[in-house]
Amino acid sequence: MKVILSALGIAVLSAAIARAQEPTPMTLHEQPQSLPELVFADEAGEPRSLEDWRGKVVLLNVWATWCAPCRAEMPTLDRLRERLGGERFDVVALSVDRAGARAVRKFFDEIGVGIPVFIDQDGAAIRSLRLFGLPATLLIGPYGNELARLAGPAEWDAAEMVAFFEGIIERELEETGVRR
């Protein structure tokens, strides 16, 4: 009887662990949240802000090269950007590496990621967005409001996630009347 109960317990635990590792879409806020102004730099050192993506749904991922889960999820963000990126959606990977854009470019080149380099060397994004760890990802609507937030890594190109983002893109751009 003990063997059966132990086996049953292991099976239940295994199923729970498997479910916890499955990709889950971000939970949308009941109401979109306003965001503080966020200024950062591109690879050439030119100032950028989220206003540059106005009219698009944006997945803003705040990360660093020294963060192991951040490094692991970067290829999935790149594949999501390749699949859905364009006039209506984009992925912005904002590094908070103090080492600067060169460290990020070197990492991207090593793993074959084509995401543009954006850098926030002084960590202002972490403070102004009130983030409590990395990676942290915000889903931003076409008017620059925060629709959802996820703390921790995700498998961004999983079928369930892609379907979730496709639905959000359609809904947001239809509701707001921004670019179809």
PDB file of C-alpha atoms in Angstrom:
ATOM      1  CA  MET A   1       0.000   0.000   0.000  1.00  0.00           C
ATOM      2  CA  LYS A   2       2.871   2.392   0.842  1.00  0.00           C
ATOM      3  CA  VAL A   3       4.417   1.725  -2.566  1.00  0.00           C
ATOM      4  CA  ILE A   4       1.141   2.559  -4.319  1.00  0.00           C
ATOM      5  CA  LEU A   5       0.696   5.779  -2.313  1.00  0.00           C
ATOM      6  CA  SER A   6       4.325   6.767  -2.957  1.00  0.00           C
ATOM      7  CA  ALA A   7       3.933   6.105  -6.686  1.00  0.00           C
ATOM      8  CA  LEU A   8       0.699   8.088  -6.726  1.00  0.00           C
ATOM      9  CA  GLY A   9       2.373  10.969  -4.881  1.00  0.00           C
ATOM     10  CA  ILE A  10       5.289  10.981  -7.335  1.00  0.00           C
ATOM     11  CA  ALA A  11       2.875  10.958 -10.286  1.00  0.00           C
ATOM     12  CA  VAL A  12       0.901  13.912  -8.889  1.00  0.00           C
ATOM     13  CA  LEU A  13       4.087  15.844  -8.133  1.00  0.00           C
ATOM     14  CA  SER A  14       5.480  15.128 -11.615  1.00  0.00           C
ATOM     15  CA  ALA A  15       2.269  16.357 -13.243  1.00  0.00           C
ATOM     16  CA  ALA A  16       2.341  19.538 -11.137  1.00  0.00           C
ATOM     17  CA  ILE A  17       5.957  20.216 -12.088  1.00  0.00           C
ATOM     18  CA  ALA A  18       5.217  19.635 -15.784  1.00  0.00           C
ATOM     19  CA  ARG A  19       2.266  22.058 -15.640  1.00  0.00           C
ATOM     20  CA  ALA A  20       4.410  24.661 -13.884  1.00  0.00           C
ATOM     21  CA  GLN A  21       6.955  24.463 -16.702  1.00  0.00           C
ATOM     22  CA  GLU A  22       4.355  24.856 -19.453  1.00  0.00           C
ATOM     23  CA  PRO A  23       4.199  28.317 -21.001  1.00  0.00           C
ATOM     24  CA  THR A  24       1.340  30.390 -19.686  1.00  0.00           C
ATOM     25  CA  PRO A  25       0.192  33.608 -21.273  1.00  0.00           C
ATOM     26  CA  MET A  26       0.662  36.783 -19.335  1.00  0.00           C
ATOM     27  CA  THR A  27      -2.279  37.783 -17.159  1.00  0.00           C
ATOM     28  CA  LEU A  28      -3.818  40.987 -18.450  1.00  0.00           C
ATOM     29  CA  HIS A  29      -4.469  43.838 -16.034  1.00  0.00           C
ATOM     30  CA  GLU A  30      -8.157  44.573 -15.453  1.00  0.00           C
ATOM     31  CA  GLN A  31      -7.444  48.126 -16.642  1.00  0.00           C
ATOM     32  CA  PRO A  32      -4.414  49.251 -18.684  1.00  0.00           C
ATOM     33  CA  GLN A  33      -1.795  50.945 -16.496  1.00  0.00           C
ATOM     34  CA  SER A  34       0.030  54.150 -17.319  1.00  0.00           C
ATOM     35  CA  LEU A  35       3.794  53.918 -17.652  1.00  0.00           C
ATOM     36  CA  PRO A  36       6.464  56.419 -16.675  1.00  0.00           C
ATOM     37  CA  GLU A  37       8.550  57.956 -19.412  1.00  0.00           C
ATOM     38  CA  LEU A  38      11.379  55.577 -20.158  1.00  0.00           C
ATOM     39  CA  VAL A  39      14.495  56.789 -21.971  1.00  0.00           C
ATOM     40  CA  PHE A  40      17.292  54.431 -22.983  1.00  0.00           C
ATOM     41  CA  ALA A  41      19.869  54.146 -25.781  1.00  0.00           C
ATOM     42  CA  ASP A  42      20.201  52.119 -28.935  1.00  0.00           C
ATOM     43  CA  GLU A  43      23.444  50.392 -29.921  1.00  0.00           C
ATOM     44  CA  ALA A  44      24.838  53.602 -31.415  1.00  0.00           C
ATOM     45  CA  GLY A  45      24.153  55.488 -28.176  1.00  0.00           C
ATOM     46  CA  GLU A  46      21.204  57.431 -29.605  1.00  0.00           C
ATOM     47  CA  PRO A  47      18.369  58.147 -27.178  1.00  0.00           C
ATOM     48  CA  ARG A  48      15.211  56.091 -27.590  1.00  0.00           C
ATOM     49  CA  SER A  49      11.910  55.857 -25.753  1.00  0.00           C
ATOM     50  CA  LEU A  50       8.773  53.752 -25.917  1.00  0.00           C
ATOM     51  CA  GLU A  51       7.218  56.590 -27.933  1.00  0.00           C
ATOM     52  CA  ASP A  52       9.287  55.265 -30.850  1.00  0.00           C
ATOM     53  CA  TRP A  53       6.933  52.258 -30.930  1.00  0.00           C
ATOM     54  CA  ARG A  54       3.665  54.192 -30.586  1.00  0.00           C
ATOM     55  CA  GLY A  55       0.921  52.492 -32.580  1.00  0.00           C
ATOM     56  CA  LYS A  56       2.318  48.995 -32.026  1.00  0.00           C
ATOM     57  CA  VAL A  57       1.818  46.355 -29.400  1.00  0.00           C
ATOM     58  CA  VAL A  58       5.246  45.948 -27.765  1.00  0.00           C
ATOM     59  CA  LEU A  59       6.704  43.218 -25.617  1.00  0.00           C
ATOM     60  CA  LEU A  60       9.316  45.027 -23.483  1.00  0.00           C
ATOM     61  CA  ASN A  61      11.747  42.574 -21.906  1.00  0.00           C
ATOM     62  CA  VAL A  62      14.109  44.007 -19.274  1.00  0.00           C
ATOM     63  CA  TRP A  63      17.113  41.716 -18.888  1.00  0.00           C
ATOM     64  CA  ALA A  64      20.900  41.452 -18.440  1.00  0.00           C
ATOM     65  CA  THR A  65      23.656  39.250 -19.840  1.00  0.00           C
ATOM     66  CA  TRP A  66      24.664  38.187 -16.303  1.00  0.00           C
ATOM     67  CA  CYS A  67      21.149  36.831 -15.644  1.00  0.00           C
ATOM     68  CA  ALA A  68      21.035  33.110 -16.535  1.00  0.00           C
ATOM     69  CA  PRO A  69      17.227  32.898 -17.064  1.00  0.00           C
ATOM     70  CA  CYS A  70      17.422  36.049 -19.211  1.00  0.00           C
ATOM     71  CA  ARG A  71      20.085  34.484 -21.399  1.00  0.00           C
ATOM     72  CA  ALA A  72      18.088  31.276 -21.744  1.00  0.00           C
ATOM     73  CA  GLU A  73      14.888  33.017 -22.902  1.00  0.00           C
ATOM     74  CA  MET A  74      16.537  35.399 -25.393  1.00  0.00           C
ATOM     75  CA  PRO A  75      16.376  32.986 -28.382  1.00  0.00           C
ATOM     76  CA  THR A  76      12.630  32.509 -27.765  1.00  0.00           C
ATOM     77  CA  LEU A  77      12.134  36.290 -27.807  1.00  0.00           C
ATOM     78  CA  ASP A  78      14.069  36.453 -31.066  1.00  0.00           C
ATOM     79  CA  ARG A  79      11.887  33.752 -32.637  1.00  0.00           C
ATOM     80  CA  LEU A  80       8.724  35.527 -31.425  1.00  0.00           C
ATOM     81  CA  ARG A  81       9.961  38.767 -32.996  1.00  0.00           C
ATOM     82  CA  GLU A  82      10.745  36.964 -36.257  1.00  0.00           C
ATOM     83  CA  ARG A  83       7.279  35.414 -36.300  1.00  0.00           C
ATOM     84  CA  LEU A  84       5.077  38.361 -35.250  1.00  0.00           C
ATOM     85  CA  GLY A  85       7.285  41.445 -35.581  1.00  0.00           C
ATOM     86  CA  GLY A  86       6.341  44.127 -38.064  1.00  0.00           C
ATOM     87  CA  GLU A  87       4.011  47.113 -38.324  1.00  0.00           C
ATOM     88  CA  ARG A  88       1.727  45.878 -35.543  1.00  0.00           C
ATOM     89  CA  PHE A  89       4.040  44.182 -33.017  1.00  0.00           C
ATOM     90  CA  ASP A  90       7.639  44.338 -31.856  1.00  0.00           C
ATOM     91  CA  VAL A  91       9.909  42.932 -29.182  1.00  0.00           C
ATOM     92  CA  VAL A  92      12.162  45.401 -27.365  1.00  0.00           C
ATOM     93  CA  ALA A  93      14.868  43.706 -25.309  1.00  0.00           C
ATOM     94  CA  LEU A  94      16.196  46.355 -22.932  1.00  0.00           C
ATOM     95  CA  SER A  95      19.458  45.357 -21.288  1.00  0.00           C
ATOM     96  CA  VAL A  96      20.431  46.837 -17.930  1.00  0.00           C
ATOM     97  CA  ASP A  97      24.060  45.736 -18.312  1.00  0.00           C
ATOM     98  CA  ARG A  98      26.491  48.242 -16.837  1.00  0.00           C
ATOM     99  CA  ALA A  99      29.116  46.917 -19.255  1.00  0.00           C
ATOM    100  CA  GLY A 100      27.204  48.613 -22.082  1.00  0.00           C
ATOM    101  CA  ALA A 101      26.043  47.839 -25.578  1.00  0.00           C
ATOM    102  CA  ARG A 102      29.253  46.001 -26.574  1.00  0.00           C
ATOM    103  CA  ALA A 103      28.625  43.283 -23.989  1.00  0.00           C
ATOM    104  CA  VAL A 104      25.071  42.862 -25.267  1.00  0.00           C
ATOM    105  CA  ARG A 105      26.157  42.829 -28.936  1.00  0.00           C
ATOM    106  CA  LYS A 106      28.831  40.203 -28.141  1.00  0.00           C
ATOM    107  CA  PHE A 107      26.244  37.987 -26.420  1.00  0.00           C
ATOM    108  CA  PHE A 108      23.713  38.391 -29.265  1.00  0.00           C
ATOM    109  CA  ASP A 109      26.388  37.549 -31.845  1.00  0.00           C
ATOM    110  CA  GLU A 110      27.488  34.461 -29.883  1.00  0.00           C
ATOM    111  CA  ILE A 111      23.973  33.015 -29.773  1.00  0.00           C
ATOM    112  CA  GLY A 112      22.837  34.234 -33.208  1.00  0.00           C
ATOM    113  CA  VAL A 113      20.068  36.577 -32.021  1.00  0.00           C
ATOM    114  CA  GLY A 114      18.957  39.361 -34.393  1.00  0.00           C
ATOM    115  CA  ILE A 115      17.158  41.525 -31.844  1.00  0.00           C
ATOM    116  CA  PRO A 116      18.362  45.152 -31.896  1.00  0.00           C
ATOM    117  CA  VAL A 117      20.496  46.211 -28.950  1.00  0.00           C
ATOM    118  CA  PHE A 118      18.921  48.621 -26.467  1.00  0.00           C
ATOM    119  CA  ILE A 119      20.692  49.547 -23.253  1.00  0.00           C
ATOM    120  CA  ASP A 120      19.847  51.202 -19.942  1.00  0.00           C
ATOM    121  CA  GLN A 121      23.262  51.341 -18.270  1.00  0.00           C
ATOM    122  CA  ASP A 122      22.175  53.191 -15.150  1.00  0.00           C
ATOM    123  CA  GLY A 123      19.255  50.871 -14.346  1.00  0.00           C
ATOM    124  CA  ALA A 124      16.635  53.637 -14.497  1.00  0.00           C
ATOM    125  CA  ALA A 125      14.156  51.208 -16.093  1.00  0.00           C
ATOM    126  CA  ILE A 126      14.282  48.895 -13.080  1.00  0.00           C
ATOM    127  CA  ARG A 127      13.534  51.763 -10.723  1.00  0.00           C
ATOM    128  CA  SER A 128      10.937  53.622 -12.770  1.00  0.00           C
ATOM    129  CA  LEU A 129       9.030  50.458 -13.734  1.00  0.00           C
ATOM    130  CA  ARG A 130       9.272  49.140 -10.145  1.00  0.00           C
ATOM    131  CA  LEU A 131      10.748  45.807 -11.167  1.00  0.00           C
ATOM    132  CA  PHE A 132      11.827  43.339  -8.501  1.00  0.00           C
ATOM    133  CA  GLY A 133      13.972  40.962 -10.510  1.00  0.00           C
ATOM    134  CA  LEU A 134      15.098  39.932 -13.951  1.00  0.00           C
ATOM    135  CA  PRO A 135      13.892  39.083 -16.438  1.00  0.00           C
ATOM    136  CA  ALA A 136      10.778  41.212 -16.305  1.00  0.00           C
ATOM    137  CA  THR A 137       8.491  41.636 -19.279  1.00  0.00           C
ATOM    138  CA  LEU A 138       5.757  44.173 -19.947  1.00  0.00           C
ATOM    139  CA  LEU A 139       3.133  43.990 -22.664  1.00  0.00           C
ATOM    140  CA  ILE A 140       2.495  47.517 -23.872  1.00  0.00           C
ATOM    141  CA  GLY A 141      -0.491  48.644 -25.933  1.00  0.00           C
ATOM    142  CA  PRO A 142      -0.413  50.909 -28.982  1.00  0.00           C
ATOM    143  CA  TYR A 143      -1.007  54.022 -26.839  1.00  0.00           C
ATOM    144  CA  GLY A 144       1.900  53.227 -24.526  1.00  0.00           C
ATOM    145  CA  ASN A 145      -0.082  51.752 -21.639  1.00  0.00           C
ATOM    146  CA  GLU A 146       0.885  48.592 -19.771  1.00  0.00           C
ATOM    147  CA  LEU A 147      -1.514  45.750 -20.540  1.00  0.00           C
ATOM    148  CA  ALA A 148       0.275  42.981 -18.624  1.00  0.00           C
ATOM    149  CA  ARG A 149       3.462  42.174 -16.741  1.00  0.00           C
ATOM    150  CA  LEU A 150       5.355  38.957 -16.131  1.00  0.00           C
ATOM    151  CA  ALA A 151       8.169  38.509 -13.618  1.00  0.00           C
ATOM    152  CA  GLY A 152      10.528  35.709 -14.573  1.00  0.00           C
ATOM    153  CA  PRO A 153      11.389  33.858 -17.751  1.00  0.00           C
ATOM    154  CA  ALA A 154       9.017  32.405 -20.308  1.00  0.00           C
ATOM    155  CA  GLU A 155       9.103  30.408 -23.500  1.00  0.00           C
ATOM    156  CA  TRP A 156       7.972  33.326 -25.654  1.00  0.00           C
ATOM    157  CA  ASP A 157       7.672  31.442 -28.941  1.00  0.00           C
ATOM    158  CA  ALA A 158       5.554  28.552 -27.614  1.00  0.00           C
ATOM    159  CA  ALA A 159       2.349  28.018 -29.603  1.00  0.00           C
ATOM    160  CA  GLU A 160       0.165  29.081 -26.657  1.00  0.00           C
ATOM    161  CA  MET A 161       2.115  32.333 -26.234  1.00  0.00           C
ATOM    162  CA  VAL A 162       2.061  33.132 -29.958  1.00  0.00           C
ATOM    163  CA  ALA A 163      -1.719  32.603 -30.068  1.00  0.00           C
ATOM    164  CA  PHE A 164      -2.102  34.822 -26.983  1.00  0.00           C
ATOM    165  CA  PHE A 165      -0.100  37.644 -28.601  1.00  0.00           C
ATOM    166  CA  GLU A 166      -1.940  37.313 -31.914  1.00  0.00           C
ATOM    167  CA  GLY A 167      -5.236  37.732 -30.060  1.00  0.00           C
ATOM    168  CA  ILE A 168      -3.946  40.752 -28.123  1.00  0.00           C
ATOM    169  CA  ILE A 169      -2.609  42.389 -31.281  1.00  0.00           C
ATOM    170  CA  GLU A 170      -5.971  41.990 -33.031  1.00  0.00           C
ATOM    171  CA  ARG A 171      -7.969  43.175 -30.027  1.00  0.00           C
ATOM    172  CA  GLU A 172      -5.800  46.176 -29.217  1.00  0.00           C
ATOM    173  CA  LEU A 173      -5.508  47.449 -32.744  1.00  0.00           C
ATOM    174  CA  GLU A 174      -9.230  46.993 -33.451  1.00  0.00           C
ATOM    175  CA  GLU A 175     -10.308  48.637 -30.176  1.00  0.00           C
ATOM    176  CA  THR A 176      -7.981  51.590 -30.551  1.00  0.00           C
ATOM    177  CA  GLY A 177      -8.389  52.004 -34.292  1.00  0.00           C
ATOM    178  CA  VAL A 178      -4.627  52.082 -34.668  1.00  0.00           C
ATOM    179  CA  ARG A 179      -3.115  50.608 -37.866  1.00  0.00           C
ATOM    180  CA  ARG A 180      -4.832  47.523 -39.173  1.00  0.00           C
TER     181      ARG A 180
END
